[in-house]
Short mmCIF file of C-alpha atoms in Angstrom, two decimals:
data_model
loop_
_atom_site.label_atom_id
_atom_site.label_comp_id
_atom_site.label_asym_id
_atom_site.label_seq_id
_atom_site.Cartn_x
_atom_site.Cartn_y
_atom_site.Cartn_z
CA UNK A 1 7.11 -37.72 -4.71
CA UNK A 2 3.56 -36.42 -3.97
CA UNK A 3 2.75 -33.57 -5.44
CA UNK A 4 3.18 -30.73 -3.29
CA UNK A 5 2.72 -26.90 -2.77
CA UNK A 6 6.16 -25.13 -2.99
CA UNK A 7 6.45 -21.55 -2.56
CA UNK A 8 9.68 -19.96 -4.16
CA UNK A 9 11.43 -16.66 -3.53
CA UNK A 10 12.55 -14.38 -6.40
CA UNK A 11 15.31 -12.24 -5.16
CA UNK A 12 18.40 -14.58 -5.03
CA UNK A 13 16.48 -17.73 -5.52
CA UNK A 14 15.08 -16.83 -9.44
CA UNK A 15 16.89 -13.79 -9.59
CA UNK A 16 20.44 -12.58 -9.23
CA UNK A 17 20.26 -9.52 -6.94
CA UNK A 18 23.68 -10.00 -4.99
CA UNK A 19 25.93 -9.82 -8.99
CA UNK A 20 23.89 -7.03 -9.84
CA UNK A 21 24.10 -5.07 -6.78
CA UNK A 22 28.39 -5.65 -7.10
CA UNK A 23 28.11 -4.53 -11.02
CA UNK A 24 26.53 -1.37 -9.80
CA UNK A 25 28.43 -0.13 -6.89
CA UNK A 26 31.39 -1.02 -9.26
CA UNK A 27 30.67 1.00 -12.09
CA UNK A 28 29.50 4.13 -9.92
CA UNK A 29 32.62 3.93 -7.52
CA UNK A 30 35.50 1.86 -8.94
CA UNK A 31 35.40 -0.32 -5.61
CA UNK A 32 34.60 -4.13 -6.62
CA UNK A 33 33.25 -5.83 -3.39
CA UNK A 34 33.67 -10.03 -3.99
CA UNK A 35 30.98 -12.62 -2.73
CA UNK A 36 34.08 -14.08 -0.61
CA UNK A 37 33.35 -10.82 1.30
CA UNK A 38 30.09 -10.59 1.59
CA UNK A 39 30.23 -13.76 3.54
CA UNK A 40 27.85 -13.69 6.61
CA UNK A 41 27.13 -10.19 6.08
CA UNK A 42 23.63 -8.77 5.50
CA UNK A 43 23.48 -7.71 1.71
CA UNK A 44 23.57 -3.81 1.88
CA UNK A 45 25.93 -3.38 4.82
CA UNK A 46 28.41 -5.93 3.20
CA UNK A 47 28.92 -2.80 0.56
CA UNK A 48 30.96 0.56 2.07
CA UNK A 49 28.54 2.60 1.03
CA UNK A 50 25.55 1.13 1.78
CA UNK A 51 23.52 3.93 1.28
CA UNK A 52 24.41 4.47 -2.27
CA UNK A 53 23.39 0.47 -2.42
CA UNK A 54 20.01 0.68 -0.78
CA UNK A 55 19.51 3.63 -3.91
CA UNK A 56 19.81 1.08 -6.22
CA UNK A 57 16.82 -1.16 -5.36
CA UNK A 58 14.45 2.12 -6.28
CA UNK A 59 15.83 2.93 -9.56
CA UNK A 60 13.86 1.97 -12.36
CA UNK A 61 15.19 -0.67 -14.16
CA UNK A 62 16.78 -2.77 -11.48
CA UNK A 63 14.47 -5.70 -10.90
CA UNK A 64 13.73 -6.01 -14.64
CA UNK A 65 17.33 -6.07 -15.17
CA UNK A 66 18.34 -9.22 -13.07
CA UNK A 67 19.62 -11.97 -14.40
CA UNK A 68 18.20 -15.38 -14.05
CA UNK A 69 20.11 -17.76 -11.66
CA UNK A 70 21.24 -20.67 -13.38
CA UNK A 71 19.51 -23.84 -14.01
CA UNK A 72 16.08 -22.21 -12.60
CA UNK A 73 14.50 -21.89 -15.75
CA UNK A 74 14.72 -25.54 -16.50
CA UNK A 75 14.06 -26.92 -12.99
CA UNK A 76 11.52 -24.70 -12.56
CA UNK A 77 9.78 -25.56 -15.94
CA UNK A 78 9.38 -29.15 -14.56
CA UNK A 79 8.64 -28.64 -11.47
CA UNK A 80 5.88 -26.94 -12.44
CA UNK A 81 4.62 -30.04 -14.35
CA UNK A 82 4.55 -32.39 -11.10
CA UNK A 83 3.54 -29.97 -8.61
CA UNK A 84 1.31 -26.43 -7.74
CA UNK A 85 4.20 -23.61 -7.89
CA UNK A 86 3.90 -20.24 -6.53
CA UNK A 87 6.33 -17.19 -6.49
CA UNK A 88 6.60 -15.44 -3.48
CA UNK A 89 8.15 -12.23 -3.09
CA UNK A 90 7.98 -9.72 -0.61
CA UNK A 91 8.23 -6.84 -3.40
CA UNK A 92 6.06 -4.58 -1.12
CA UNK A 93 8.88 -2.75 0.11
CA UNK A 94 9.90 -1.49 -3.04
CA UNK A 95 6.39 -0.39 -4.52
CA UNK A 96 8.02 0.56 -7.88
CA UNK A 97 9.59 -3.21 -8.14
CA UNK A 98 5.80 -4.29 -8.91
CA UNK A 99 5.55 -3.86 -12.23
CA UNK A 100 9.09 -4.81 -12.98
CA UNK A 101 8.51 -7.93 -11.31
CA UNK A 102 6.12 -9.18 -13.47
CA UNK A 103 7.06 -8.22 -16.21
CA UNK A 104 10.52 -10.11 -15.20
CA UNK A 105 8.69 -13.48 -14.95
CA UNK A 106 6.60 -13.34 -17.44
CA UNK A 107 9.73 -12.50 -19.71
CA UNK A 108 11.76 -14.96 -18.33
CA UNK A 109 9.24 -18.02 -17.12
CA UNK A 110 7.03 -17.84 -19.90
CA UNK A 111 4.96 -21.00 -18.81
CA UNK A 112 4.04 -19.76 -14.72
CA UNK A 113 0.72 -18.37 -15.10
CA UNK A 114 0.06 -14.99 -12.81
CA UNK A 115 -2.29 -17.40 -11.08
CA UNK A 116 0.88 -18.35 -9.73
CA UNK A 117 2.90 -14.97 -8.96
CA UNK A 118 2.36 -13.57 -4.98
CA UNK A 119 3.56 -10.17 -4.02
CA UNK A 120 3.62 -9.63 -0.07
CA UNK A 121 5.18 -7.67 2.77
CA UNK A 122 5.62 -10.40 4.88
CA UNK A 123 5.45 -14.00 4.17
CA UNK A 124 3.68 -15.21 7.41
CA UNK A 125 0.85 -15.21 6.04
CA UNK A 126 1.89 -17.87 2.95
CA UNK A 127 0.71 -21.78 3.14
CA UNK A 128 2.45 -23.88 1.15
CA UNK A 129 4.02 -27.51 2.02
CA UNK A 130 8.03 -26.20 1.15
CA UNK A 131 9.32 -22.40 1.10
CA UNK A 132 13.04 -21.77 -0.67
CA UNK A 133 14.02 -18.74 0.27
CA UNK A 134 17.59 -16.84 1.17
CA UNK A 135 16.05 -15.19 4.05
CA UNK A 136 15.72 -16.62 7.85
CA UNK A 137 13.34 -13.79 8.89
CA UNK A 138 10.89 -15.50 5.80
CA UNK A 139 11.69 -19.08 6.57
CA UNK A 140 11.61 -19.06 10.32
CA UNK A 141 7.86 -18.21 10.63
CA UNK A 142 6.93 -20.47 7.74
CA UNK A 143 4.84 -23.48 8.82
CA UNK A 144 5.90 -26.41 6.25
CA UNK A 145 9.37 -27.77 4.97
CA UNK A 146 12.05 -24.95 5.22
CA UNK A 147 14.69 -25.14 2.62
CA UNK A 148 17.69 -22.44 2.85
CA UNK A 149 18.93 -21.19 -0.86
CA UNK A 150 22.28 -20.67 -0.67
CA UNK A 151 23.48 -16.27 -0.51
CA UNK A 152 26.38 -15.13 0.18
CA UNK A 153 24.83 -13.26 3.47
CA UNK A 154 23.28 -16.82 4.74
CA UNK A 155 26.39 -18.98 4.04
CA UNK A 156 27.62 -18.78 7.59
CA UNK A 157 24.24 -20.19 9.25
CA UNK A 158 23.60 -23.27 10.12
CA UNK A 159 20.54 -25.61 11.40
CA UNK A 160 18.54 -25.68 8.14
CA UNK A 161 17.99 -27.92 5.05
CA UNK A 162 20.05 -26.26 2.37
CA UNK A 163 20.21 -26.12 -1.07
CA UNK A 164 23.19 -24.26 -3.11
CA UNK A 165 22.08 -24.17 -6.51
CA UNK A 166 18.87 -25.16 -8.29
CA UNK A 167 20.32 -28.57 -9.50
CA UNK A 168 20.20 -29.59 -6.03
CA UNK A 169 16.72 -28.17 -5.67
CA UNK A 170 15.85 -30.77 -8.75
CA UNK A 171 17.63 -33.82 -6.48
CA UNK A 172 15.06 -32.85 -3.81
CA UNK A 173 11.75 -32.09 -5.38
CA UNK A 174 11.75 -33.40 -8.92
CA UNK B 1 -11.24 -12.63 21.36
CA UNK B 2 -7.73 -13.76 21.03
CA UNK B 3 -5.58 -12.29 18.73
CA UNK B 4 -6.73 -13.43 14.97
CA UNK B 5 -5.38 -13.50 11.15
CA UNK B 6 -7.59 -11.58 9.19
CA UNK B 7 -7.43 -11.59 5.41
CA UNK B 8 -9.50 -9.12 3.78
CA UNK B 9 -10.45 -8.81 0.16
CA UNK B 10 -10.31 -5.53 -1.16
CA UNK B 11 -12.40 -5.04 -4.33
CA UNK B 12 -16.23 -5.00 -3.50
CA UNK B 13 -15.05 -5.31 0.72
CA UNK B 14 -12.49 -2.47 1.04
CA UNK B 15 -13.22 -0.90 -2.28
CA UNK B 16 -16.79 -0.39 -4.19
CA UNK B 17 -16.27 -1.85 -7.76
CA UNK B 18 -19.51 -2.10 -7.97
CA UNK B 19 -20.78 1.21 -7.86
CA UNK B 20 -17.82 2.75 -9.95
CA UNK B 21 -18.47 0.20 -12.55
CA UNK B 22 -22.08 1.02 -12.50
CA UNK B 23 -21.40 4.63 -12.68
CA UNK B 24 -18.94 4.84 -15.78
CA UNK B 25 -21.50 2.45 -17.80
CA UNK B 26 -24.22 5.18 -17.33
CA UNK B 27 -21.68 8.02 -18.11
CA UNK B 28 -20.26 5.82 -21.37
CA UNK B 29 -23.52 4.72 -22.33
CA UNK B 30 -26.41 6.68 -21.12
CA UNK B 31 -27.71 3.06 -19.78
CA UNK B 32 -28.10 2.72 -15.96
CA UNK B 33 -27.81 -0.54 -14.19
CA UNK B 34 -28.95 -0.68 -11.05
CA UNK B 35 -27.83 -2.88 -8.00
CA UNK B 36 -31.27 -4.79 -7.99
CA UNK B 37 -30.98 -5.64 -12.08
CA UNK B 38 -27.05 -6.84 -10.98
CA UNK B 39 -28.32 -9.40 -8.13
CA UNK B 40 -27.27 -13.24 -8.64
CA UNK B 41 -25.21 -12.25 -11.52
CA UNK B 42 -21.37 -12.03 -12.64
CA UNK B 43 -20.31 -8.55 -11.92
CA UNK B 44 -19.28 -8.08 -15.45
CA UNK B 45 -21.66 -10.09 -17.19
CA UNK B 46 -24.60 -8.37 -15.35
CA UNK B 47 -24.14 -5.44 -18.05
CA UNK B 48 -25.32 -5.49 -21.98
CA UNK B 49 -22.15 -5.06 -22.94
CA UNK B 50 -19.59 -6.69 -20.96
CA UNK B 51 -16.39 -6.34 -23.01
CA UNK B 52 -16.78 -2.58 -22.10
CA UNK B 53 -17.53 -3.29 -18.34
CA UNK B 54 -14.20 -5.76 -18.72
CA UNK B 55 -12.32 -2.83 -20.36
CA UNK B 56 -12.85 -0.27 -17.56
CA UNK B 57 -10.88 -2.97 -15.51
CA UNK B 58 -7.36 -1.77 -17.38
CA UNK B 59 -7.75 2.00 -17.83
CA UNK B 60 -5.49 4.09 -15.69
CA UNK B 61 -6.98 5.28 -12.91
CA UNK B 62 -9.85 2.69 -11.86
CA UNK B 63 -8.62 1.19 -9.37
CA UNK B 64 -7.18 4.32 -7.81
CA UNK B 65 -10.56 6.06 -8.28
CA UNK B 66 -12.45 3.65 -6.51
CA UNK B 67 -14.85 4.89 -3.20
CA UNK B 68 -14.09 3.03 0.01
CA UNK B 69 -16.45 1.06 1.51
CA UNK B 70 -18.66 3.30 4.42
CA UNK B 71 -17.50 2.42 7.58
CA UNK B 72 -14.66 0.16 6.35
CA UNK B 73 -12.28 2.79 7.92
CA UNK B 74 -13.01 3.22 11.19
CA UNK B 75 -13.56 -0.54 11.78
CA UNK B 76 -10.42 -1.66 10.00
CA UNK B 77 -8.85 0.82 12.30
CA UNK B 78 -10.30 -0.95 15.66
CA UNK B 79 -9.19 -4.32 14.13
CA UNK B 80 -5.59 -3.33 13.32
CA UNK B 81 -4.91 -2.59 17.00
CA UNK B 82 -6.25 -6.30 18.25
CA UNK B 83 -5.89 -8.78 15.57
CA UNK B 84 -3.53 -9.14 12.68
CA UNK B 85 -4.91 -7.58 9.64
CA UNK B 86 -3.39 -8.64 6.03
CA UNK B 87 -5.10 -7.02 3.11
CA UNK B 88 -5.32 -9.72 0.22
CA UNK B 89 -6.00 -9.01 -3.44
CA UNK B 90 -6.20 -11.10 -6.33
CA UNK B 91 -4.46 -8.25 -8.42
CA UNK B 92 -2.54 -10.31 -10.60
CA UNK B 93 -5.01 -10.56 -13.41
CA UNK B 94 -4.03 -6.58 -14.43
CA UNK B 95 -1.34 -5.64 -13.58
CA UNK B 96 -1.66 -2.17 -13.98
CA UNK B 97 -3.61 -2.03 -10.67
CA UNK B 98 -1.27 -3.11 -8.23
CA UNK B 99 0.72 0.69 -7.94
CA UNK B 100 -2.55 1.77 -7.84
CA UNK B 101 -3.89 -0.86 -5.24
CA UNK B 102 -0.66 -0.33 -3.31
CA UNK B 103 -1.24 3.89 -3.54
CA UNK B 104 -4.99 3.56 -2.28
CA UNK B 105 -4.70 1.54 0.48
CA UNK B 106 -2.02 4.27 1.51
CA UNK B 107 -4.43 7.07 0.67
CA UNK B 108 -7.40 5.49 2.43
CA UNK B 109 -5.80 3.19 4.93
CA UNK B 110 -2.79 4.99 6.29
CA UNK B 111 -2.83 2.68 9.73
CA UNK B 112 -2.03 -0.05 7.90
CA UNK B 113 2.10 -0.95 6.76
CA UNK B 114 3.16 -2.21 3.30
CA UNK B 115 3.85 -5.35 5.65
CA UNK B 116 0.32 -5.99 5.81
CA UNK B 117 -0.42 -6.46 1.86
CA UNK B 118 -0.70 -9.22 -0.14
CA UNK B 119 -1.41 -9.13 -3.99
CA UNK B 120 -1.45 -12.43 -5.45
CA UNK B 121 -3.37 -14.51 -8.44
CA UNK B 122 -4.78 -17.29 -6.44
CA UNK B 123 -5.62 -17.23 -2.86
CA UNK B 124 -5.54 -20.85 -2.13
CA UNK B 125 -1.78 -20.26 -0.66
CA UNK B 126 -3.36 -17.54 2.32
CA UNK B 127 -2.90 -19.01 5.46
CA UNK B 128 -5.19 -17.37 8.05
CA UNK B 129 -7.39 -17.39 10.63
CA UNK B 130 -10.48 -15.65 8.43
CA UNK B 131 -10.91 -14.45 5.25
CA UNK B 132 -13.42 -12.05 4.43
CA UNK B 133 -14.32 -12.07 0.79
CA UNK B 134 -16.66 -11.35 -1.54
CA UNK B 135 -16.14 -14.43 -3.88
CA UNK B 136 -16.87 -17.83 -3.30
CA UNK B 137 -14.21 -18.94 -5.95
CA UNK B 138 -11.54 -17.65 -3.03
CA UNK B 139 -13.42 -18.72 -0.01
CA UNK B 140 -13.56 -22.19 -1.12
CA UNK B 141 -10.47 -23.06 -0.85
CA UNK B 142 -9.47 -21.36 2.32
CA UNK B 143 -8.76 -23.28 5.51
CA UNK B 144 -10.20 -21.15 7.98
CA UNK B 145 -13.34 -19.52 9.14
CA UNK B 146 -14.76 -18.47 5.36
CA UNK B 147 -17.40 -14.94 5.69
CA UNK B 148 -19.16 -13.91 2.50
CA UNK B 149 -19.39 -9.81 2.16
CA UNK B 150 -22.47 -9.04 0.50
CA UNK B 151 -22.24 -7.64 -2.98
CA UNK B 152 -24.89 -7.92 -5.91
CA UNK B 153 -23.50 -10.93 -7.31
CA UNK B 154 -23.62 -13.15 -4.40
CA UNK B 155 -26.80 -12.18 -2.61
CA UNK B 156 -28.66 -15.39 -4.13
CA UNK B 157 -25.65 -17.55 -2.32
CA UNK B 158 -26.91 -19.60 1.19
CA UNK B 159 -25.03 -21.23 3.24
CA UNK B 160 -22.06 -19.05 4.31
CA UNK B 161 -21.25 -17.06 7.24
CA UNK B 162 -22.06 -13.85 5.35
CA UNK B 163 -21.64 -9.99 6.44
CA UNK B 164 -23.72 -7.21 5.04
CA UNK B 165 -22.07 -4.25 6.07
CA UNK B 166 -18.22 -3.00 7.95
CA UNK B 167 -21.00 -2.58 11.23
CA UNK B 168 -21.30 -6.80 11.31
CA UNK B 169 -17.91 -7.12 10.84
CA UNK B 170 -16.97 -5.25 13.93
CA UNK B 171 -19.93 -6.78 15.92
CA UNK B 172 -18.19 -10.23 14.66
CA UNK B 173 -14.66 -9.71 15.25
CA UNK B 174 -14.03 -6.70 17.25
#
């Protein structure tokens, strides 16, 4: 394969927002709230109290507490050897997530450069030959190769290339 | 004119670096540099001692502190309504600015969303329709119609659509 310009989401791609968010509305308010039903639904309003959820993405501490999805940290590591990488996330939302953001990747992907790192509001305005992202509203104005990362809010759509884990990711780029 | 992609660069387009540089050199160092002494030369390297220029670049408050551009304002303000304006920094080399990027563009720009910024290390992944920037090393490698912003360091360059002032913006593009 060529080597191309791939543009990767963090949230849900790189990082695991959807386990954290379920740790955290458990251990406020008892209620545990499964992936199985969070199926289809968009991420806050798959929690009862989604205001309580929406809380948590402006505490300090959230974003640089994520864990890492599996297998990204290897994939990722050579895919950056074989092609131009860039991590795009629409962090603008969440002005507070900035910092914590960077310090997340530079903690966790040591060898991505912040030559590499993009922080936007909206990703229309990205060029890249792929974007993997968990988000329609991000892939459907993109202009290259759209690739749908598996979520539990995304897992009843249909009509895109999909990818469920970052082993598959390797099958298709690496 | 039909509806457009703008990029805009902020530092030395949006914001005056150059003149806040200039101005905490003098009040560190009793040594004044003026505009004419910077012209054709790297903004930091135009001073005698550069690694304090360079240091002024990660103190709280620089970026935050920095005087917006006359007439910037008002014209951004026309262009919001009839193109679509994204505001595109290459913040990721300190990352201590970008709360404060994010905070004066809010203070200064309050017409404009968090939808509309971009910080990111490189620029080659902006996909637009213009990108007005100060530095050739982004406006190289953009795809679309590239116009140079005057500032002390590039006023030797030739052969680029070039701006001096917000006033031949709007006469361009509004």
């Amino acid at each position: 394969m060529k080597r191309k310009i791939i543009a990767i989401d963090m949230d849900n791609v790189m990082a695991d927002v959807t386990s954290q968010l379920s740790g955290w509305y458990y251990d406020r308010t008892g209620i545990l709230v499964t992936e199985e039903q969070m199926a289809g639904k968009n991420e806050i309003a798959a929690f009862p109290d989604s205001g309580l959820v929406r809380s948590f993405l402006y505490e300090p501490g959230f974003f640089l507490g994520l864990k890492v999805m599996k297998d990204s940290q290897q994939v990722l590591s050579e895919m950056n050897k074989v092609h131009d990488i860039f991590i795009v996330s629409a962090a603008m939302e969440f002005p507070n997530s900035l910092p914590e953001k960077y310090q997340w990747l530079q903690l966790h992907f040591p060898f991505l450069g912040w030559q590499q790192f993009v922080f936007c509001g909206s990703k229309t305005v990205i060029r890249a030959d792929y974007l993997i992202d968990d988000h329609l509203k991000n892939l459907d104005f993109f202009d290259g190769n759209r690739i749908l990362f598996t979520a539990p809010h995304n897992q009843l759509v249909k009509g895109y290339t999909r990818v469920n884990n970052w082993l598959e990711v390797a099958d298709m780029l690496l």
